[in-house]
JSON list of C-alpha atoms in Angstrom, two decimals:
[
{"chain": "F", "resi": 1, "resn": "MET", "atom": "CA", "xyz": [24.46, 10.32, 4.33]},
{"chain": "F", "resi": 2, "resn": "LEU", "atom": "CA", "xyz": [21.96, 12.26, 2.35]},
{"chain": "F", "resi": 3, "resn": "GLY", "atom": "CA", "xyz": [18.77, 10.06, 1.53]},
{"chain": "F", "resi": 4, "resn": "LEU", "atom": "CA", "xyz": [15.76, 10.20, -0.77]},
{"chain": "F", "resi": 5, "resn": "ARG", "atom": "CA", "xyz": [12.69, 11.30, 1.81]},
{"chain": "F", "resi": 6, "resn": "ARG", "atom": "CA", "xyz": [9.86, 11.77, -0.76]},
{"chain": "F", "resi": 7, "resn": "ILE", "atom": "CA", "xyz": [9.76, 13.18, -4.73]},
{"chain": "F", "resi": 8, "resn": "ILE", "atom": "CA", "xyz": [7.17, 15.73, -6.13]},
{"chain": "F", "resi": 9, "resn": "VAL", "atom": "CA", "xyz": [6.79, 16.11, -9.29]},
{"chain": "F", "resi": 10, "resn": "THR", "atom": "CA", "xyz": [4.64, 19.22, -11.16]},
{"chain": "F", "resi": 11, "resn": "SER", "atom": "CA", "xyz": [3.31, 19.08, -14.73]},
{"chain": "F", "resi": 12, "resn": "THR", "atom": "CA", "xyz": [1.21, 21.83, -16.23]},
{"chain": "F", "resi": 13, "resn": "SER", "atom": "CA", "xyz": [0.99, 19.50, -19.31]},
{"chain": "F", "resi": 14, "resn": "THR", "atom": "CA", "xyz": [-1.00, 16.83, -17.71]},
{"chain": "F", "resi": 15, "resn": "SER", "atom": "CA", "xyz": [-4.24, 16.57, -15.95]},
{"chain": "F", "resi": 16, "resn": "THR", "atom": "CA", "xyz": [-2.07, 16.21, -12.48]},
{"chain": "F", "resi": 17, "resn": "SER", "atom": "CA", "xyz": [-0.52, 18.79, -12.17]},
{"chain": "F", "resi": 18, "resn": "ARG", "atom": "CA", "xyz": [1.41, 18.07, -8.82]},
{"chain": "F", "resi": 19, "resn": "LEU", "atom": "CA", "xyz": [2.45, 14.18, -7.98]},
{"chain": "F", "resi": 20, "resn": "ILE", "atom": "CA", "xyz": [4.06, 13.40, -4.46]},
{"chain": "F", "resi": 21, "resn": "VAL", "atom": "CA", "xyz": [5.28, 9.69, -4.54]},
{"chain": "F", "resi": 22, "resn": "PRO", "atom": "CA", "xyz": [4.07, 8.25, -1.00]},
{"chain": "F", "resi": 23, "resn": "CYS", "atom": "CA", "xyz": [6.40, 6.80, 1.20]},
{"chain": "F", "resi": 24, "resn": "ARG", "atom": "CA", "xyz": [5.16, 3.24, 0.68]},
{"chain": "F", "resi": 25, "resn": "SER", "atom": "CA", "xyz": [5.52, 3.83, -3.21]},
{"chain": "F", "resi": 26, "resn": "SER", "atom": "CA", "xyz": [9.09, 5.23, -3.04]},
{"chain": "F", "resi": 27, "resn": "THR", "atom": "CA", "xyz": [10.46, 1.74, -1.78]},
{"chain": "F", "resi": 28, "resn": "ILE", "atom": "CA", "xyz": [10.19, 0.64, -5.46]},
{"chain": "F", "resi": 29, "resn": "LEU", "atom": "CA", "xyz": [13.09, 2.92, -5.60]},
{"chain": "F", "resi": 30, "resn": "SER", "atom": "CA", "xyz": [15.88, 0.40, -5.41]},
{"chain": "F", "resi": 31, "resn": "THR", "atom": "CA", "xyz": [18.99, 1.63, -4.21]},
{"chain": "F", "resi": 32, "resn": "LYS", "atom": "CA", "xyz": [20.50, 2.33, -7.75]},
{"chain": "F", "resi": 33, "resn": "TYR", "atom": "CA", "xyz": [18.07, 4.50, -9.40]},
{"chain": "F", "resi": 34, "resn": "SER", "atom": "CA", "xyz": [17.98, 6.44, -5.70]},
{"chain": "F", "resi": 35, "resn": "SER", "atom": "CA", "xyz": [21.37, 7.18, -6.20]},
{"chain": "F", "resi": 36, "resn": "ILE", "atom": "CA", "xyz": [20.56, 8.18, -9.68]},
{"chain": "F", "resi": 37, "resn": "MET", "atom": "CA", "xyz": [18.16, 10.48, -8.45]},
{"chain": "F", "resi": 38, "resn": "MET", "atom": "CA", "xyz": [20.66, 12.17, -6.00]},
{"chain": "F", "resi": 39, "resn": "LYS", "atom": "CA", "xyz": [23.35, 12.21, -8.63]},
{"chain": "F", "resi": 40, "resn": "ARG", "atom": "CA", "xyz": [21.04, 14.59, -10.82]},
{"chain": "F", "resi": 41, "resn": "TYR", "atom": "CA", "xyz": [20.38, 16.31, -7.67]},
{"chain": "F", "resi": 42, "resn": "TYR", "atom": "CA", "xyz": [24.04, 17.26, -7.21]},
{"chain": "F", "resi": 43, "resn": "SER", "atom": "CA", "xyz": [25.18, 17.64, -10.78]},
{"chain": "F", "resi": 44, "resn": "SER", "atom": "CA", "xyz": [22.24, 20.27, -10.95]},
{"chain": "F", "resi": 45, "resn": "THR", "atom": "CA", "xyz": [23.16, 22.27, -7.85]},
{"chain": "F", "resi": 46, "resn": "ASN", "atom": "CA", "xyz": [27.06, 21.95, -7.82]},
{"chain": "F", "resi": 47, "resn": "ASN", "atom": "CA", "xyz": [30.48, 21.38, -9.19]},
{"chain": "F", "resi": 48, "resn": "ASN", "atom": "CA", "xyz": [31.93, 20.24, -5.67]},
{"chain": "F", "resi": 49, "resn": "VAL", "atom": "CA", "xyz": [30.53, 20.43, -1.94]},
{"chain": "F", "resi": 50, "resn": "SER", "atom": "CA", "xyz": [31.72, 24.05, -1.49]},
{"chain": "F", "resi": 51, "resn": "SER", "atom": "CA", "xyz": [30.87, 25.71, -5.10]},
{"chain": "F", "resi": 52, "resn": "PRO", "atom": "CA", "xyz": [27.52, 26.42, -5.91]},
{"chain": "F", "resi": 53, "resn": "VAL", "atom": "CA", "xyz": [26.73, 26.28, -9.73]},
{"chain": "F", "resi": 54, "resn": "SER", "atom": "CA", "xyz": [25.11, 29.05, -10.80]},
{"chain": "F", "resi": 55, "resn": "SER", "atom": "CA", "xyz": [22.57, 29.10, -13.88]},
{"chain": "F", "resi": 56, "resn": "SER", "atom": "CA", "xyz": [25.17, 29.94, -16.69]},
{"chain": "F", "resi": 57, "resn": "SER", "atom": "CA", "xyz": [27.59, 27.33, -15.11]},
{"chain": "F", "resi": 58, "resn": "PRO", "atom": "CA", "xyz": [28.80, 24.80, -17.80]},
{"chain": "F", "resi": 59, "resn": "ILE", "atom": "CA", "xyz": [27.76, 21.18, -17.65]},
{"chain": "F", "resi": 60, "resn": "ILE", "atom": "CA", "xyz": [30.15, 18.76, -15.72]},
{"chain": "F", "resi": 61, "resn": "GLU", "atom": "CA", "xyz": [31.98, 16.85, -18.47]},
{"chain": "F", "resi": 62, "resn": "ASN", "atom": "CA", "xyz": [31.45, 13.56, -15.82]},
{"chain": "F", "resi": 63, "resn": "SER", "atom": "CA", "xyz": [27.69, 13.79, -15.33]},
{"chain": "F", "resi": 64, "resn": "LYS", "atom": "CA", "xyz": [25.56, 11.37, -15.40]},
{"chain": "F", "resi": 65, "resn": "SER", "atom": "CA", "xyz": [22.29, 13.26, -15.34]},
{"chain": "F", "resi": 66, "resn": "ASP", "atom": "CA", "xyz": [20.84, 11.51, -18.25]},
{"chain": "F", "resi": 67, "resn": "GLU", "atom": "CA", "xyz": [21.19, 7.92, -16.42]},
{"chain": "F", "resi": 68, "resn": "LEU", "atom": "CA", "xyz": [17.84, 9.40, -14.59]},
{"chain": "F", "resi": 69, "resn": "ARG", "atom": "CA", "xyz": [16.07, 10.25, -18.08]},
{"chain": "F", "resi": 70, "resn": "GLU", "atom": "CA", "xyz": [17.23, 6.47, -19.63]},
{"chain": "F", "resi": 71, "resn": "PHE", "atom": "CA", "xyz": [15.75, 4.98, -16.58]},
{"chain": "F", "resi": 72, "resn": "VAL", "atom": "CA", "xyz": [12.48, 6.85, -16.41]},
{"chain": "F", "resi": 73, "resn": "GLU", "atom": "CA", "xyz": [12.11, 5.59, -20.23]},
{"chain": "F", "resi": 74, "resn": "ASP", "atom": "CA", "xyz": [13.09, 2.04, -19.76]},
{"chain": "F", "resi": 75, "resn": "GLU", "atom": "CA", "xyz": [10.28, 2.22, -17.17]},
{"chain": "F", "resi": 76, "resn": "MET", "atom": "CA", "xyz": [7.69, 3.60, -19.75]},
{"chain": "F", "resi": 77, "resn": "LYS", "atom": "CA", "xyz": [8.55, 0.62, -21.81]},
{"chain": "F", "resi": 78, "resn": "ASP", "atom": "CA", "xyz": [9.12, -2.24, -19.39]},
{"chain": "F", "resi": 79, "resn": "TYR", "atom": "CA", "xyz": [7.73, -1.81, -16.09]},
{"chain": "F", "resi": 80, "resn": "GLN", "atom": "CA", "xyz": [6.34, -4.71, -15.15]},
{"chain": "F", "resi": 81, "resn": "THR", "atom": "CA", "xyz": [4.60, -5.48, -11.77]},
{"chain": "F", "resi": 82, "resn": "ASP", "atom": "CA", "xyz": [6.19, -8.35, -9.68]},
{"chain": "F", "resi": 83, "resn": "GLN", "atom": "CA", "xyz": [2.93, -8.98, -7.37]},
{"chain": "F", "resi": 84, "resn": "ASP", "atom": "CA", "xyz": [1.49, -12.33, -7.03]},
{"chain": "F", "resi": 85, "resn": "THR", "atom": "CA", "xyz": [-1.84, -11.76, -8.11]},
{"chain": "F", "resi": 86, "resn": "ASP", "atom": "CA", "xyz": [-2.21, -15.70, -8.99]},
{"chain": "F", "resi": 87, "resn": "PHE", "atom": "CA", "xyz": [-2.54, -15.80, -5.20]},
{"chain": "F", "resi": 88, "resn": "LEU", "atom": "CA", "xyz": [-5.38, -13.16, -5.08]},
{"chain": "F", "resi": 89, "resn": "GLU", "atom": "CA", "xyz": [-7.32, -14.79, -7.61]},
{"chain": "F", "resi": 90, "resn": "ILE", "atom": "CA", "xyz": [-6.77, -18.58, -6.08]},
{"chain": "F", "resi": 91, "resn": "PHE", "atom": "CA", "xyz": [-7.51, -16.70, -2.87]},
{"chain": "F", "resi": 92, "resn": "LEU", "atom": "CA", "xyz": [-11.21, -15.04, -3.95]},
{"chain": "F", "resi": 93, "resn": "GLN", "atom": "CA", "xyz": [-11.86, -18.15, -5.85]},
{"chain": "F", "resi": 94, "resn": "LYS", "atom": "CA", "xyz": [-11.28, -20.62, -2.66]},
{"chain": "F", "resi": 95, "resn": "HIS", "atom": "CA", "xyz": [-13.35, -18.50, -0.45]},
{"chain": "F", "resi": 96, "resn": "SER", "atom": "CA", "xyz": [-15.89, -17.26, -2.96]},
{"chain": "F", "resi": 97, "resn": "PHE", "atom": "CA", "xyz": [-15.07, -13.82, -2.62]},
{"chain": "F", "resi": 98, "resn": "GLU", "atom": "CA", "xyz": [-16.28, -11.20, -5.01]},
{"chain": "F", "resi": 99, "resn": "MET", "atom": "CA", "xyz": [-14.14, -7.72, -4.64]},
{"chain": "F", "resi": 100, "resn": "THR", "atom": "CA", "xyz": [-14.41, -4.27, -5.54]},
{"chain": "F", "resi": 101, "resn": "LYS", "atom": "CA", "xyz": [-12.29, -0.91, -5.64]},
{"chain": "F", "resi": 102, "resn": "ASP", "atom": "CA", "xyz": [-12.95, 2.27, -5.11]},
{"chain": "F", "resi": 103, "resn": "LYS", "atom": "CA", "xyz": [-9.98, 4.87, -5.64]},
{"chain": "F", "resi": 104, "resn": "ASN", "atom": "CA", "xyz": [-7.41, 3.27, -3.30]},
{"chain": "F", "resi": 105, "resn": "SER", "atom": "CA", "xyz": [-9.82, 0.80, -1.30]},
{"chain": "F", "resi": 106, "resn": "TYR", "atom": "CA", "xyz": [-11.02, -2.38, -1.63]},
{"chain": "F", "resi": 107, "resn": "THR", "atom": "CA", "xyz": [-14.12, -4.19, -0.62]},
{"chain": "F", "resi": 108, "resn": "LEU", "atom": "CA", "xyz": [-14.15, -8.32, -0.35]},
{"chain": "F", "resi": 109, "resn": "GLN", "atom": "CA", "xyz": [-17.45, -9.65, -0.25]},
{"chain": "F", "resi": 110, "resn": "LYS", "atom": "CA", "xyz": [-19.42, -12.93, 0.02]},
{"chain": "F", "resi": 111, "resn": "LYS", "atom": "CA", "xyz": [-22.76, -14.60, 1.62]},
{"chain": "F", "resi": 112, "resn": "TYR", "atom": "CA", "xyz": [-22.13, -17.25, 3.90]},
{"chain": "F", "resi": 113, "resn": "LYS", "atom": "CA", "xyz": [-25.57, -18.90, 4.81]},
{"chain": "F", "resi": 114, "resn": "ASP", "atom": "CA", "xyz": [-27.65, -15.92, 5.93]},
{"chain": "F", "resi": 115, "resn": "GLU", "atom": "CA", "xyz": [-24.53, -13.85, 6.82]},
{"chain": "F", "resi": 116, "resn": "GLN", "atom": "CA", "xyz": [-23.29, -10.87, 4.56]},
{"chain": "F", "resi": 117, "resn": "ILE", "atom": "CA", "xyz": [-19.00, -10.65, 5.14]},
{"chain": "F", "resi": 118, "resn": "THR", "atom": "CA", "xyz": [-17.60, -7.73, 3.95]},
{"chain": "F", "resi": 119, "resn": "ILE", "atom": "CA", "xyz": [-13.69, -7.22, 4.14]},
{"chain": "F", "resi": 120, "resn": "ASN", "atom": "CA", "xyz": [-12.92, -3.40, 3.84]},
{"chain": "F", "resi": 121, "resn": "ILE", "atom": "CA", "xyz": [-9.12, -2.52, 3.02]},
{"chain": "F", "resi": 122, "resn": "ASN", "atom": "CA", "xyz": [-8.03, 1.13, 2.95]},
{"chain": "F", "resi": 123, "resn": "PRO", "atom": "CA", "xyz": [-4.83, 2.20, 2.85]},
{"chain": "F", "resi": 124, "resn": "ASP", "atom": "CA", "xyz": [-6.09, 6.06, 3.87]},
{"chain": "F", "resi": 125, "resn": "ASN", "atom": "CA", "xyz": [-6.31, 4.46, 7.33]},
{"chain": "F", "resi": 126, "resn": "ILE", "atom": "CA", "xyz": [-2.42, 3.97, 7.54]},
{"chain": "F", "resi": 127, "resn": "GLN", "atom": "CA", "xyz": [-1.12, 7.15, 8.01]},
{"chain": "F", "resi": 128, "resn": "GLU", "atom": "CA", "xyz": [1.87, 7.54, 5.51]},
{"chain": "F", "resi": 129, "resn": "PRO", "atom": "CA", "xyz": [4.76, 9.14, 7.16]},
{"chain": "F", "resi": 130, "resn": "LEU", "atom": "CA", "xyz": [7.75, 11.02, 5.28]},
{"chain": "F", "resi": 131, "resn": "CYS", "atom": "CA", "xyz": [10.35, 8.47, 6.07]},
{"chain": "F", "resi": 132, "resn": "LEU", "atom": "CA", "xyz": [10.73, 4.45, 5.82]},
{"chain": "F", "resi": 133, "resn": "ALA", "atom": "CA", "xyz": [11.86, 4.73, 8.85]},
{"chain": "F", "resi": 134, "resn": "GLU", "atom": "CA", "xyz": [8.80, 6.17, 10.71]},
{"chain": "F", "resi": 135, "resn": "LEU", "atom": "CA", "xyz": [6.67, 3.52, 8.57]},
{"chain": "F", "resi": 136, "resn": "PRO", "atom": "CA", "xyz": [4.13, 1.86, 11.10]},
{"chain": "F", "resi": 137, "resn": "ASP", "atom": "CA", "xyz": [4.38, -1.54, 12.09]},
{"chain": "F", "resi": 138, "resn": "TYR", "atom": "CA", "xyz": [1.21, -2.75, 11.50]},
{"chain": "F", "resi": 139, "resn": "THR", "atom": "CA", "xyz": [-1.69, -2.77, 8.75]},
{"chain": "F", "resi": 140, "resn": "PRO", "atom": "CA", "xyz": [-5.55, -2.39, 9.79]},
{"chain": "F", "resi": 141, "resn": "PHE", "atom": "CA", "xyz": [-8.44, -4.09, 7.84]},
{"chain": "F", "resi": 142, "resn": "LEU", "atom": "CA", "xyz": [-12.16, -4.17, 8.97]},
{"chain": "F", "resi": 143, "resn": "VAL", "atom": "CA", "xyz": [-14.54, -7.55, 9.12]},
{"chain": "F", "resi": 144, "resn": "HIS", "atom": "CA", "xyz": [-17.82, -7.12, 8.84]},
{"chain": "F", "resi": 145, "resn": "VAL", "atom": "CA", "xyz": [-20.29, -9.58, 9.82]},
{"chain": "F", "resi": 146, "resn": "THR", "atom": "CA", "xyz": [-24.08, -8.82, 9.16]},
{"chain": "F", "resi": 147, "resn": "LYS", "atom": "CA", "xyz": [-27.23, -10.62, 9.68]},
{"chain": "F", "resi": 148, "resn": "PRO", "atom": "CA", "xyz": [-30.85, -9.00, 9.54]},
{"chain": "F", "resi": 149, "resn": "ASN", "atom": "CA", "xyz": [-30.82, -8.00, 13.08]},
{"chain": "F", "resi": 150, "resn": "THR", "atom": "CA", "xyz": [-27.78, -8.42, 14.10]},
{"chain": "F", "resi": 151, "resn": "GLU", "atom": "CA", "xyz": [-24.13, -6.74, 12.92]},
{"chain": "F", "resi": 152, "resn": "LEU", "atom": "CA", "xyz": [-20.71, -7.76, 14.26]},
{"chain": "F", "resi": 153, "resn": "GLN", "atom": "CA", "xyz": [-17.71, -5.33, 13.37]},
{"chain": "F", "resi": 154, "resn": "LEU", "atom": "CA", "xyz": [-14.26, -6.74, 14.32]},
{"chain": "F", "resi": 155, "resn": "ARG", "atom": "CA", "xyz": [-11.04, -4.27, 13.33]},
{"chain": "F", "resi": 156, "resn": "CYS", "atom": "CA", "xyz": [-8.09, -6.35, 13.56]},
{"chain": "F", "resi": 157, "resn": "GLU", "atom": "CA", "xyz": [-4.56, -5.79, 12.25]},
{"chain": "F", "resi": 158, "resn": "TYR", "atom": "CA", "xyz": [-1.56, -7.51, 11.58]},
{"chain": "F", "resi": 159, "resn": "THR", "atom": "CA", "xyz": [2.10, -6.88, 11.65]},
{"chain": "F", "resi": 160, "resn": "LYS", "atom": "CA", "xyz": [5.15, -6.78, 9.37]},
{"chain": "F", "resi": 161, "resn": "ASP", "atom": "CA", "xyz": [6.31, -10.25, 8.14]},
{"chain": "F", "resi": 162, "resn": "SER", "atom": "CA", "xyz": [3.61, -11.73, 9.88]},
{"chain": "F", "resi": 163, "resn": "ASP", "atom": "CA", "xyz": [0.75, -14.83, 8.72]},
{"chain": "F", "resi": 164, "resn": "GLU", "atom": "CA", "xyz": [-1.51, -13.88, 11.75]},
{"chain": "F", "resi": 165, "resn": "TYR", "atom": "CA", "xyz": [-3.55, -11.02, 12.36]},
{"chain": "F", "resi": 166, "resn": "LYS", "atom": "CA", "xyz": [-5.02, -9.76, 15.82]},
{"chain": "F", "resi": 167, "resn": "ILE", "atom": "CA", "xyz": [-8.26, -8.59, 16.82]},
{"chain": "F", "resi": 168, "resn": "LYS", "atom": "CA", "xyz": [-8.08, -5.31, 18.02]},
{"chain": "F", "resi": 169, "resn": "ARG", "atom": "CA", "xyz": [-11.60, -4.30, 18.72]},
{"chain": "F", "resi": 170, "resn": "ILE", "atom": "CA", "xyz": [-14.95, -5.97, 18.55]},
{"chain": "F", "resi": 171, "resn": "ASP", "atom": "CA", "xyz": [-18.21, -3.64, 18.13]},
{"chain": "F", "resi": 172, "resn": "VAL", "atom": "CA", "xyz": [-21.76, -5.86, 17.96]},
{"chain": "F", "resi": 173, "resn": "LYS", "atom": "CA", "xyz": [-25.00, -4.18, 17.31]},
{"chain": "F", "resi": 174, "resn": "SER", "atom": "CA", "xyz": [-28.52, -5.80, 17.51]},
{"chain": "F", "resi": 175, "resn": "GLY", "atom": "CA", "xyz": [-31.43, -3.43, 17.26]},
{"chain": "F", "resi": 176, "resn": "ASN", "atom": "CA", "xyz": [-30.80, -0.24, 19.04]},
{"chain": "F", "resi": 177, "resn": "ASP", "atom": "CA", "xyz": [-28.27, -2.19, 21.36]},
{"chain": "F", "resi": 178, "resn": "ARG", "atom": "CA", "xyz": [-24.47, -1.68, 20.74]},
{"chain": "F", "resi": 179, "resn": "SER", "atom": "CA", "xyz": [-21.86, -2.82, 22.61]},
{"chain": "F", "resi": 180, "resn": "ALA", "atom": "CA", "xyz": [-17.43, -3.04, 22.06]},
{"chain": "F", "resi": 181, "resn": "VAL", "atom": "CA", "xyz": [-14.81, -5.04, 23.85]},
{"chain": "F", "resi": 182, "resn": "HIS", "atom": "CA", "xyz": [-10.93, -3.91, 22.96]},
{"chain": "F", "resi": 183, "resn": "GLY", "atom": "CA", "xyz": [-9.17, -7.21, 21.54]},
{"chain": "F", "resi": 184, "resn": "SER", "atom": "CA", "xyz": [-6.73, -6.74, 25.05]},
{"chain": "F", "resi": 185, "resn": "LEU", "atom": "CA", "xyz": [-9.32, -7.76, 26.92]},
{"chain": "F", "resi": 186, "resn": "LEU", "atom": "CA", "xyz": [-10.12, -11.07, 25.17]},
{"chain": "F", "resi": 187, "resn": "ASP", "atom": "CA", "xyz": [-8.84, -13.96, 26.90]},
{"chain": "F", "resi": 188, "resn": "GLU", "atom": "CA", "xyz": [-6.96, -16.92, 24.89]},
{"chain": "F", "resi": 189, "resn": "ARG", "atom": "CA", "xyz": [-9.73, -18.79, 24.52]},
{"chain": "F", "resi": 190, "resn": "ALA", "atom": "CA", "xyz": [-12.04, -15.72, 23.29]},
{"chain": "F", "resi": 191, "resn": "GLU", "atom": "CA", "xyz": [-9.56, -15.01, 21.05]},
{"chain": "F", "resi": 192, "resn": "ASP", "atom": "CA", "xyz": [-9.18, -18.25, 19.54]},
{"chain": "F", "resi": 193, "resn": "ALA", "atom": "CA", "xyz": [-12.93, -18.79, 18.92]},
{"chain": "F", "resi": 194, "resn": "PHE", "atom": "CA", "xyz": [-13.04, -15.38, 17.54]},
{"chain": "F", "resi": 195, "resn": "ILE", "atom": "CA", "xyz": [-10.22, -16.07, 15.12]},
{"chain": "F", "resi": 196, "resn": "ASN", "atom": "CA", "xyz": [-11.86, -19.58, 14.06]},
{"chain": "F", "resi": 197, "resn": "PHE", "atom": "CA", "xyz": [-15.31, -17.84, 13.71]},
{"chain": "F", "resi": 198, "resn": "LEU", "atom": "CA", "xyz": [-13.54, -15.56, 10.91]},
{"chain": "F", "resi": 199, "resn": "ARG", "atom": "CA", "xyz": [-11.96, -18.24, 9.51]},
{"chain": "F", "resi": 200, "resn": "ASP", "atom": "CA", "xyz": [-14.77, -20.25, 9.09]},
{"chain": "F", "resi": 201, "resn": "ARG", "atom": "CA", "xyz": [-16.32, -16.94, 6.87]},
{"chain": "F", "resi": 202, "resn": "GLY", "atom": "CA", "xyz": [-13.24, -16.80, 4.82]},
{"chain": "F", "resi": 203, "resn": "VAL", "atom": "CA", "xyz": [-10.96, -14.55, 6.72]},
{"chain": "F", "resi": 204, "resn": "SER", "atom": "CA", "xyz": [-7.94, -17.28, 6.72]},
{"chain": "F", "resi": 205, "resn": "SER", "atom": "CA", "xyz": [-4.34, -16.66, 7.44]},
{"chain": "F", "resi": 206, "resn": "ASP", "atom": "CA", "xyz": [-3.96, -15.92, 4.12]},
{"chain": "F", "resi": 207, "resn": "ILE", "atom": "CA", "xyz": [-5.59, -12.32, 4.28]},
{"chain": "F", "resi": 208, "resn": "PRO", "atom": "CA", "xyz": [-2.43, -10.69, 5.80]},
{"chain": "F", "resi": 209, "resn": "LYS", "atom": "CA", "xyz": [-0.16, -11.98, 2.21]},
{"chain": "F", "resi": 210, "resn": "VAL", "atom": "CA", "xyz": [-3.76, -10.82, 0.30]},
{"chain": "F", "resi": 211, "resn": "ILE", "atom": "CA", "xyz": [-3.81, -7.29, 1.49]},
{"chain": "F", "resi": 212, "resn": "ASP", "atom": "CA", "xyz": [0.40, -6.69, 1.26]},
{"chain": "F", "resi": 213, "resn": "ILE", "atom": "CA", "xyz": [-0.80, -7.74, -2.83]},
{"chain": "F", "resi": 214, "resn": "LEU", "atom": "CA", "xyz": [-3.45, -5.21, -2.89]},
{"chain": "F", "resi": 215, "resn": "LEU", "atom": "CA", "xyz": [-1.49, -2.09, -1.52]},
{"chain": "F", "resi": 216, "resn": "ASN", "atom": "CA", "xyz": [1.32, -2.92, -3.34]},
{"chain": "F", "resi": 217, "resn": "MET", "atom": "CA", "xyz": [-0.42, -3.03, -6.36]},
{"chain": "F", "resi": 218, "resn": "ARG", "atom": "CA", "xyz": [-2.22, 0.45, -5.49]},
{"chain": "F", "resi": 219, "resn": "ASP", "atom": "CA", "xyz": [1.57, 1.84, -5.33]},
{"chain": "F", "resi": 220, "resn": "ASP", "atom": "CA", "xyz": [2.54, -0.27, -8.51]},
{"chain": "F", "resi": 221, "resn": "ARG", "atom": "CA", "xyz": [0.09, 1.90, -9.95]},
{"chain": "F", "resi": 222, "resn": "GLU", "atom": "CA", "xyz": [0.96, 5.02, -8.52]},
{"chain": "F", "resi": 223, "resn": "TRP", "atom": "CA", "xyz": [4.67, 4.66, -9.43]},
{"chain": "F", "resi": 224, "resn": "LYS", "atom": "CA", "xyz": [3.41, 3.96, -13.26]},
{"chain": "F", "resi": 225, "resn": "LYS", "atom": "CA", "xyz": [1.37, 7.39, -12.67]},
{"chain": "F", "resi": 226, "resn": "PHE", "atom": "CA", "xyz": [4.30, 8.98, -11.10]},
{"chain": "F", "resi": 227, "resn": "ILE", "atom": "CA", "xyz": [6.92, 7.86, -14.37]},
{"chain": "F", "resi": 228, "resn": "SER", "atom": "CA", "xyz": [4.04, 8.88, -16.55]},
{"chain": "F", "resi": 229, "resn": "VAL", "atom": "CA", "xyz": [4.00, 12.57, -15.10]},
{"chain": "F", "resi": 230, "resn": "LEU", "atom": "CA", "xyz": [8.12, 12.61, -14.40]},
{"chain": "F", "resi": 231, "resn": "SER", "atom": "CA", "xyz": [8.71, 11.59, -18.35]},
{"chain": "F", "resi": 232, "resn": "THR", "atom": "CA", "xyz": [7.29, 15.11, -19.06]},
{"chain": "F", "resi": 233, "resn": "PHE", "atom": "CA", "xyz": [10.62, 17.10, -17.73]},
{"chain": "F", "resi": 234, "resn": "TRP", "atom": "CA", "xyz": [12.26, 15.65, -20.79]},
{"chain": "F", "resi": 235, "resn": "LYS", "atom": "CA", "xyz": [9.69, 17.48, -23.33]}
]
């Protein structure tokens, strides 16, 4: 069975000359509209499996290639994100985080006593494969806890459909001294102590859902941009 792995759009009439829908974003394509893409591919390349269509061949009478154009027009007019932005706003207010965005990355920051808490979420740290079956089953993020003379950096990650995260690595810096330990070396008591340490600072069990919302918001923006560039095909 033939399926869509990725879609590339090139346009000379826009500032974005070449746009590739990344693997994560391509999940926005429903089965219905993925099939529309495939119908257009087939109708433009062959009448049947064994007989290719030349550039002078007549249009297939029962072709539904206009279905894609209509879909794109509808998306241009009616596309709405389904992300739970209310949940995100409640989380930020509850834990007193301020959020900033730089290109595709997000930073959450707050003060906690004499500490600076920073959560870095960067989708570029997640290598995008060419097909959905190869998507990594985890999402990483970094937490920095900084005091005047000491800094902790904790690399955390969570798996799909999980509301808990794991600590994968801890780096500590004090003056000129540095040390690190892999999360797998932590026993249950030590891991629980670090997790509770982070939760006291706002890195709660809600953080996986918050990160998923932010990543999906990024995908929504890329999808809208993709549709905008794709629409030039019919102009």
